[in-house]
Coordinates of C-alpha atoms and ligand atoms in Angstrom, one line a residue:
X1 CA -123.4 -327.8 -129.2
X2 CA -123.8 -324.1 -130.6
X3 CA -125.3 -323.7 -133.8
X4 CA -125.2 -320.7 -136.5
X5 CA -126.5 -321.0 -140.1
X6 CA -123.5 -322.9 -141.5
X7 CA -123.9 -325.4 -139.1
X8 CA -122.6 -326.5 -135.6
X9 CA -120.0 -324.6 -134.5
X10 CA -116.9 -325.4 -133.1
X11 CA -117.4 -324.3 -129.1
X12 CA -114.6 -321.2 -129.0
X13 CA -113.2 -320.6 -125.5
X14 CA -114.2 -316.8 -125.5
X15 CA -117.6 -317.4 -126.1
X16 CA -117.3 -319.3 -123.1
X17 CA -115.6 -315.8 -120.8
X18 CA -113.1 -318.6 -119.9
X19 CA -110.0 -315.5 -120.4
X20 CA -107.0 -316.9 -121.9
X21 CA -104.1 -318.0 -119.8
X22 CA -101.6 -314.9 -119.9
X23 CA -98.0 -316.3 -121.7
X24 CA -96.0 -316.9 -118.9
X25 CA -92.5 -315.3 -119.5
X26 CA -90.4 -315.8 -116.5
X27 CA -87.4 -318.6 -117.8
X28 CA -87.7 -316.9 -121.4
X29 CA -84.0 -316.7 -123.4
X30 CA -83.6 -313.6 -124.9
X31 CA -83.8 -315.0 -128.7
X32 CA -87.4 -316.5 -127.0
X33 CA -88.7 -312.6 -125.5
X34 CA -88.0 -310.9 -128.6
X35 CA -89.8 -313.1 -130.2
X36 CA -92.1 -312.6 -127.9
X37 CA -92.7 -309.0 -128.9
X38 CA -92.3 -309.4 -132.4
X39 CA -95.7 -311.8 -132.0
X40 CA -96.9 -308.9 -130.6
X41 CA -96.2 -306.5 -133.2
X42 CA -93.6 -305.1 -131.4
X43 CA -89.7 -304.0 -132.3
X44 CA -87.4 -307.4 -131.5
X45 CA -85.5 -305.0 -128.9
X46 CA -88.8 -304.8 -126.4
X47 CA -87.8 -308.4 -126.0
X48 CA -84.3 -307.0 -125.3
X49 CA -85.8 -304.5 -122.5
X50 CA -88.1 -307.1 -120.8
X51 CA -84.9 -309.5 -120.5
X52 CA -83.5 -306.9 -118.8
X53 CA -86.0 -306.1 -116.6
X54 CA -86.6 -309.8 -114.9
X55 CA -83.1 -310.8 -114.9
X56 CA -81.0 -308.2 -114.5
X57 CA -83.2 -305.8 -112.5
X58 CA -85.4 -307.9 -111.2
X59 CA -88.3 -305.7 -112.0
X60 CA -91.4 -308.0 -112.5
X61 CA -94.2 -305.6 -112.5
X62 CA -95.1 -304.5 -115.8
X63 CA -96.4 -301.3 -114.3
X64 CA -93.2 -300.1 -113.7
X65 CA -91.4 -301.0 -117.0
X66 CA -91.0 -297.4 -117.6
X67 CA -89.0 -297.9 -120.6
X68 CA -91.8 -299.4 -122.6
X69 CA -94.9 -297.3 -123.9
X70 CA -97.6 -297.3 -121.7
X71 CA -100.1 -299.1 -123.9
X72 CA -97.3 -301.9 -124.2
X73 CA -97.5 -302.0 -120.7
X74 CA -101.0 -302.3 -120.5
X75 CA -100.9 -304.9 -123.2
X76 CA -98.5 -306.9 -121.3
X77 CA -100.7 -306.8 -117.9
X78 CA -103.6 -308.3 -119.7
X79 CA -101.7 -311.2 -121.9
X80 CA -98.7 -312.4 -119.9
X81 CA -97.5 -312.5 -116.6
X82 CA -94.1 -313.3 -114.8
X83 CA -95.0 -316.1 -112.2
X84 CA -92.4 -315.9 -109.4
X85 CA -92.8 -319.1 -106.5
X86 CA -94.4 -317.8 -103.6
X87 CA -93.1 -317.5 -100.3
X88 CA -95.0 -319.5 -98.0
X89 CA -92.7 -319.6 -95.3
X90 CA -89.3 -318.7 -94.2
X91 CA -87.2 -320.2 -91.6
X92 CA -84.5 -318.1 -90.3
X93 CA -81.5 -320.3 -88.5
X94 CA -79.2 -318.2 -86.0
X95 CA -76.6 -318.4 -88.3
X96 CA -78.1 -316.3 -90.7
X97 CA -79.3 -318.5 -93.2
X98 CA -83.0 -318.5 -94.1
X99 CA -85.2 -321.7 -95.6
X100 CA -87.8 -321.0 -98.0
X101 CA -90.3 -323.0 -98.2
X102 CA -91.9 -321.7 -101.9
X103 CA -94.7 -322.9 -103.7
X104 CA -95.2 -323.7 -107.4
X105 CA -97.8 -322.1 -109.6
X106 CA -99.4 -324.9 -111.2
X107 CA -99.9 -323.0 -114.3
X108 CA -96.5 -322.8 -115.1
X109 CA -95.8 -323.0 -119.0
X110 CA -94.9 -327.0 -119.0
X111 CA -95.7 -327.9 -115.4
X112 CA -97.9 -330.4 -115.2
X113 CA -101.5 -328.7 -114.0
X114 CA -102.6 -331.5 -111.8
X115 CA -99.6 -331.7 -109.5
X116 CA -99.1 -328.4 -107.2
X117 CA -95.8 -328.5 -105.3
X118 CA -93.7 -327.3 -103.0
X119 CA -90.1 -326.3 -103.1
X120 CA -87.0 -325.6 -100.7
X121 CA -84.6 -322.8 -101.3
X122 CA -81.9 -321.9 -99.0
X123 CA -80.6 -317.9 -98.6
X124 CA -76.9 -318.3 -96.9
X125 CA -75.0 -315.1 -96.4
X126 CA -71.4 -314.8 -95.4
X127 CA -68.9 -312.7 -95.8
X128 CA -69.0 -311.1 -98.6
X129 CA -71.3 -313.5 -101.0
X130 CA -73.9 -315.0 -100.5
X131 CA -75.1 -318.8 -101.3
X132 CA -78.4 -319.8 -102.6
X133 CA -79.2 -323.6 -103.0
X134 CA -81.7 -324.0 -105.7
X135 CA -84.5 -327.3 -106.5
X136 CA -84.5 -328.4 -110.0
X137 CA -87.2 -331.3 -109.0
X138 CA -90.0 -331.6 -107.1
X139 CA -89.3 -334.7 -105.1
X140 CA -86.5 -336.7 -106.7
X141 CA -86.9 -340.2 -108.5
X142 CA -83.2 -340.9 -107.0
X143 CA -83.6 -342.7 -103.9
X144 CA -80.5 -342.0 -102.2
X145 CA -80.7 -343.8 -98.4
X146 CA -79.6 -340.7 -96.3
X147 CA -81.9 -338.0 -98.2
X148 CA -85.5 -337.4 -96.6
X149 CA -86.4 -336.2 -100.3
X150 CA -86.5 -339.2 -101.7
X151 CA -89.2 -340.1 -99.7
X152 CA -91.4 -337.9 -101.5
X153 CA -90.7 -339.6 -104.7
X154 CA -90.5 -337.5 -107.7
X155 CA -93.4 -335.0 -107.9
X156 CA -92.7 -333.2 -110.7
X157 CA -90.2 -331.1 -113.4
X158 CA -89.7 -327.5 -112.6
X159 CA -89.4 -325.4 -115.7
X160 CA -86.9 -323.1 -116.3
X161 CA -88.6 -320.0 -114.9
X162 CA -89.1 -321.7 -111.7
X163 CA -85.6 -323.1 -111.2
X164 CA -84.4 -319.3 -111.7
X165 CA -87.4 -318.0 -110.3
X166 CA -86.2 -319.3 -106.8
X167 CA -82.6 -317.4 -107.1
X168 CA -84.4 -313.7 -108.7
X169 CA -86.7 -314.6 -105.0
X170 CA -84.1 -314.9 -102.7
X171 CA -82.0 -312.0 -104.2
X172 CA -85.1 -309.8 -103.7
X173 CA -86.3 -310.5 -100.1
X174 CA -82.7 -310.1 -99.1
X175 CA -82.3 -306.9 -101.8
X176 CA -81.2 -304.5 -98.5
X177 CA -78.4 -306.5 -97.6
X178 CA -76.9 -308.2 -100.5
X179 CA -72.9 -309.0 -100.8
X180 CA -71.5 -308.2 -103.6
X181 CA -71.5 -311.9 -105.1
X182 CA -73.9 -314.5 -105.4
X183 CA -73.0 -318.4 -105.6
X184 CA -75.7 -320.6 -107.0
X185 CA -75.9 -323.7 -106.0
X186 CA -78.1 -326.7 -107.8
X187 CA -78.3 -328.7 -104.1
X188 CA -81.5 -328.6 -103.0
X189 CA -84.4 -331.3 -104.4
X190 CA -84.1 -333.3 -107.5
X191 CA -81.2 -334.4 -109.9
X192 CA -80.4 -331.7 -112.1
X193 CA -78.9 -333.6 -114.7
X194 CA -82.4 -335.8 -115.2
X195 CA -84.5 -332.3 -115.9
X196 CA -81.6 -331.5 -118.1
X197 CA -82.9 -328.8 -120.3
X198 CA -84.7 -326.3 -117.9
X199 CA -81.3 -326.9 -115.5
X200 CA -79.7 -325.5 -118.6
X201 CA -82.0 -323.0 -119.6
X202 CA -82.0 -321.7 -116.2
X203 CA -77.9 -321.9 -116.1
X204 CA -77.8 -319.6 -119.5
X205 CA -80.2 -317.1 -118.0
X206 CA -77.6 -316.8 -114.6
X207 CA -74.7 -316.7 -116.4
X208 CA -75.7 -314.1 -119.4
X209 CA -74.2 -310.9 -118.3
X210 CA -76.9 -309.2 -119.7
X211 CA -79.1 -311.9 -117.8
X212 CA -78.7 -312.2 -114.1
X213 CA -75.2 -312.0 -114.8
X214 CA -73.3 -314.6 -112.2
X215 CA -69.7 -316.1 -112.9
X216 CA -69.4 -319.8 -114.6
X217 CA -66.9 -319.5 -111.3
X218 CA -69.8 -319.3 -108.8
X219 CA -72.8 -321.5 -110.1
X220 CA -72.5 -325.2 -109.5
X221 CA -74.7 -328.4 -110.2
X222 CA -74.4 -331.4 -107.9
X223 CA -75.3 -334.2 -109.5
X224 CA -75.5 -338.2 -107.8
X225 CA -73.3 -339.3 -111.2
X226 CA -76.0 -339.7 -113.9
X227 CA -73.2 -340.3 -116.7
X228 CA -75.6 -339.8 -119.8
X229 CA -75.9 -336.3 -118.1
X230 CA -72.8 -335.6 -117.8
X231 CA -71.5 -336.2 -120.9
X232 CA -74.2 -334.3 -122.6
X233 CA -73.0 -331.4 -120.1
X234 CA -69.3 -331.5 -121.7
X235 CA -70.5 -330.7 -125.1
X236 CA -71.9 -327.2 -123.4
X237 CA -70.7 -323.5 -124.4
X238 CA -72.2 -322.4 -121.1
X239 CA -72.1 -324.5 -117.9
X240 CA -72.0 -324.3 -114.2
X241 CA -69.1 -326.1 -112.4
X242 CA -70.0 -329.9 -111.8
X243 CA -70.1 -331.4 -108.7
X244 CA -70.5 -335.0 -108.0
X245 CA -71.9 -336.7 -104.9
X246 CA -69.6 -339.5 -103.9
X247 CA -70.2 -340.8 -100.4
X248 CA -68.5 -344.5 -100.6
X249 CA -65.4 -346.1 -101.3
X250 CA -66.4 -348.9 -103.5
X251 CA -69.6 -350.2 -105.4
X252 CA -70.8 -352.4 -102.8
X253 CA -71.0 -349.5 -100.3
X254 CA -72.4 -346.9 -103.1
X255 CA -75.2 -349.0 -104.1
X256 CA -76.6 -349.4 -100.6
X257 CA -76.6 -346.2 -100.0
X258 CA -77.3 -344.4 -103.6
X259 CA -79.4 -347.8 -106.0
X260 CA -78.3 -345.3 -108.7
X261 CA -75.0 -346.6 -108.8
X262 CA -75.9 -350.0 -110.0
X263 CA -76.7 -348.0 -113.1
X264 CA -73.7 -345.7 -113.3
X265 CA -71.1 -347.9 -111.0
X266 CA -68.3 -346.3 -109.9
X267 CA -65.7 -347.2 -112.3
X268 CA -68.0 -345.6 -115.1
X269 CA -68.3 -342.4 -113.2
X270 CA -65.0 -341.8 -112.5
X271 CA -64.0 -342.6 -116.1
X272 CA -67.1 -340.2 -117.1
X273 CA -65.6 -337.4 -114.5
X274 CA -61.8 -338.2 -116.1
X275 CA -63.2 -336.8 -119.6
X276 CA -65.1 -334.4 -118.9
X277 CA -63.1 -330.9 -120.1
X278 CA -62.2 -329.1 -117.2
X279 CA -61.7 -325.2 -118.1
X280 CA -58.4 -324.2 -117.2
X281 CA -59.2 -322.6 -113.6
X282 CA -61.9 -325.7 -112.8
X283 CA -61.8 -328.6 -110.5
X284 CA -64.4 -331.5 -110.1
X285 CA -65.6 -331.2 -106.9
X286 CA -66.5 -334.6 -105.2
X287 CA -69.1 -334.5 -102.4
X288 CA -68.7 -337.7 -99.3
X289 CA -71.0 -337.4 -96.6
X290 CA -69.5 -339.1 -93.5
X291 CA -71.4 -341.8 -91.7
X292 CA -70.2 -343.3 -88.7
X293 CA -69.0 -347.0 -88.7
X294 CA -69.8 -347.2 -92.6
X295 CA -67.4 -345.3 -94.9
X296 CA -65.5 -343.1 -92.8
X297 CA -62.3 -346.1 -92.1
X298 CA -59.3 -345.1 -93.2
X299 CA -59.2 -347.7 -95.5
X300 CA -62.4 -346.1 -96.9
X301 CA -60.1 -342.7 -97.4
X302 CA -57.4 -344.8 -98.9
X303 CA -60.1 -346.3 -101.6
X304 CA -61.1 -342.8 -102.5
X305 CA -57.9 -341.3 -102.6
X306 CA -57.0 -344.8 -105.5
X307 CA -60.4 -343.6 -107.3
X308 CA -59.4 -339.7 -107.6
X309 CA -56.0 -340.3 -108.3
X310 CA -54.9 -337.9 -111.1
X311 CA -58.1 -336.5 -111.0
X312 CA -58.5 -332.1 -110.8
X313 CA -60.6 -332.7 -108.1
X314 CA -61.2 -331.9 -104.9
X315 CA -63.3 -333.3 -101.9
X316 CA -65.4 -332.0 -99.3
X317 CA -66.1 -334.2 -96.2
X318 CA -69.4 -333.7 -94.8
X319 CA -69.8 -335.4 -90.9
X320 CA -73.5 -336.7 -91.4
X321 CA -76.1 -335.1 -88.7
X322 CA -78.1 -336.8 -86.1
X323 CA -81.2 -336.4 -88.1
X324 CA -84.7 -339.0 -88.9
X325 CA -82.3 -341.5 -90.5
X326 CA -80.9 -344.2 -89.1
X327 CA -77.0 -343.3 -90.0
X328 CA -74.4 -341.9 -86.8
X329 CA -72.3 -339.4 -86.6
X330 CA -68.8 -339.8 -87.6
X331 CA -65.8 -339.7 -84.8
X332 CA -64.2 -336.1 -84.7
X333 CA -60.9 -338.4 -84.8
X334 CA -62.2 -340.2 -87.6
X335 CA -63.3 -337.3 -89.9
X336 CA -59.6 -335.5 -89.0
X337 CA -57.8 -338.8 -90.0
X338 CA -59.8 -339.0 -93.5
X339 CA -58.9 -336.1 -94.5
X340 CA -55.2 -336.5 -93.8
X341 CA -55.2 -339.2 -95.9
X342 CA -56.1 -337.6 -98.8
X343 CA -54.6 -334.8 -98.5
X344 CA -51.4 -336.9 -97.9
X345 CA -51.7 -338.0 -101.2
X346 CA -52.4 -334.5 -102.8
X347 CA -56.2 -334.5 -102.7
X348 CA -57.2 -331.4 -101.2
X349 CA -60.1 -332.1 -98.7
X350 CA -62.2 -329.8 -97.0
X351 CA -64.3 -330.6 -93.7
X352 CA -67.7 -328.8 -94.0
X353 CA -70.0 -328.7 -91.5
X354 CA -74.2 -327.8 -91.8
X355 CA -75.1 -324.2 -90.9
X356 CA -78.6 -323.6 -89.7
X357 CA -78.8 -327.1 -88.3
X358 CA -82.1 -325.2 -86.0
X359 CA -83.9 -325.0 -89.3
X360 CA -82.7 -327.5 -91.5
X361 CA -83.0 -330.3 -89.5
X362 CA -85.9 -331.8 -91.3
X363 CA -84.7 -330.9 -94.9
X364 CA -83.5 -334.0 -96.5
X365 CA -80.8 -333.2 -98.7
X366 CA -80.4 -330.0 -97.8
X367 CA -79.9 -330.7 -94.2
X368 CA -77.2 -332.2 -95.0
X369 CA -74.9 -330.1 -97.8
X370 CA -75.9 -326.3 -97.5
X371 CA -72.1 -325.6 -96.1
X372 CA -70.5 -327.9 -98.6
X373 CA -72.2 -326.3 -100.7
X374 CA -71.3 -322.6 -99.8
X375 CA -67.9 -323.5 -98.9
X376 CA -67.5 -325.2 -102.4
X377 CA -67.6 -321.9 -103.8
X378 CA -65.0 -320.0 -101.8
X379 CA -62.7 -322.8 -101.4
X380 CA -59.7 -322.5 -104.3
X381 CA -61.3 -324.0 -107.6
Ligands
SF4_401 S1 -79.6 -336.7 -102.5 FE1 -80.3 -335.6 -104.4 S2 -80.3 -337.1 -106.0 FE2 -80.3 -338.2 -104.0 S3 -82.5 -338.6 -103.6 FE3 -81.9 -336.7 -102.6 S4 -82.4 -335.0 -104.0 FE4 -82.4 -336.9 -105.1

């Protein structure tokens, strides 16, 4: 304990040189960064300019904000800091695709210090867009049977800044050969819908055009049917488009594979999925990963066809990998004859298989989806 004449004194963390933590600002709104500046004694509309800087020109060095004064700049250096993931590794797949393997500052603004973590973000180009698949979780509390991320349990939250902190990363190591458009995909770890708010935040940030500045058309969030979720996601001005990771025919199939559905059972989620407000160009996209001998029958097809009937949906069929699970692959025949049944009764159905199956092998989820995922976006919504 210190003492001065009044007294003892309250210890005071300067005394101590411990420097204060800079303000993090990467996953700031706008309303929150001009805020920011008028805290700072700054005009609102330096706020304004720094939005602009990390979202729509990715600019993250406050050296070279060259629109604000010099001592701002300065300013900024010393008391804040924009905390991108850092690449720890890539793996590049001869398709093109590269895995990032990013790691998470544990000083995030609302990350929780004690728990460093890892992340996956997947970079897919193809003609003329490209797909990034983006974590929302470290870990996942899920537990569905075929992903290797639920092994890991659920580490942590990401906040805002690093759920959008893993698109503004991919978009700038690949900044020499960018397509003109950019899908987003919330595939890779976690449920989006259970860290609803930073999902959301994030999704405001990529679909402001005066943010990152994507189409409601090209980001979507996968979710494995948390209802409570969803119907909070219905009531949004700004949303991605939903998708909704199906995989069985009937309850008893569904449970074994994803326990969640003991919660949210079928019947629920399809009634959940039949009010949700489709925008006038939108489709519900239903995900069914194909496992040999278990739901890939045709009376399987027939099941799903009865659950999306009059349903704006569509359904991507995704022939499960050899991988570390024990699951097979589906028959070629089998997967073929699937999707003629729905398709026979007006479902549209889409066969999608992995790309960079040499460096997604090991990827859990993600192993499994990334070409659903990019072909969700260029198939008719
Ligand atoms: S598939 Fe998705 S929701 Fe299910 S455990 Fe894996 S990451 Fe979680």
């Amino acid at each position: 304990m210190t003492y001065c004449h009044h007294g003892p004194v309250v210890p005071c963390r300067a005394w101590y040189d411990e420097p204060e933590m800079p303000i993090e600002l990467l996953g700031k709104s706008l309303d929150e960064l001009r805020a920011f500046a008028v805290s700072l004694g700054e005009p609102a509309y330096r706020g304004a300019q720094l939005y602009h800087c990390f979202y729509a020109e990715r600019q993250f060095d406050f050296a070279c904000m060259t629109a604000l004064p010099a001592p701002l700049r300065q300013r900024l250096a010393a008391e804040a800091s924009v905390t991108l993931p850092r690449v720890v590794r890539r793996y590049r797949s001869a398709d093109g695709s590269i895995r990032y393997l990013l790691a998470l500052s544990i000083a995030a603004e609302g990350a929780d210090a004690a728990a460093p973590a890892t992340i996956e973000t997947v970079f897919m180009p193809s003609e003329g867009r490209q797909t990034i698949c983006i974590s929302t979780q470290a870990g996942c509390a899920v537990n569905c049977r075929f992903c290797l991320t639920a092994t890991l349990g659920l580490i942590r939250n990401l906040t805002a800044g690093e759920i959008l902190g893993q698109v503004l990363v991919a978009l700038s190591e690949n900044a020499e050969h960018l397509a003109p458009r950019t899908n987003v995909v919330f595939m890779g770890q976690g449920e989006p819908l259970l860290n609803y708010d930073s999902t959301l935040a994030a999704t405001r940030i990529l679909l402001d055009p005066h943010g990152v500045g994507l189409s409601p058309r090209h980001v979507t969030l996968s979710t494995s049917g948390i209802i409570p979720g969803i119907e909070r996601l219905d009531g949004e001005r700004v949303r991605p488009k939903l998708a909704v990771s199906l995989n069985a025919s009937n309850d008893q199939q569904r449970t074994q594979l994803m326990p969640i559905n003991q919660k949210y059972p079928l019947a629920k989620l399809i009634d959940a999925c039949r009010r949700y407000p489709l925008r006038s160009w939108e489709r519900l996209t239903f995900e069914y990963v194909l496992l040999g001998g278990f739901n890939d029958r045709p009376e399987d097809a027939r099941r799903v066809a009865r659950l999306l009937n009059g349903l704006r949906a569509k359904v991507n069929l995704i022939p499960w990998n050899p991988g570390e699970l024990p699951y097979q692959m589906p028959e070629p025949a089998a997967v073929e004859e699937f999707r003629s049944i729905l398709i026979d009764r007006a479902i549209p159905a889409f066969i999608r298989y992995s790309r960079g199956r040499d460096v997604m092998a090991a990827c859990g989820q993600l192993a499994l989806i990334e070409q659903s995922v990019a072909a969700t976006q260029s198939a008719p919504a």
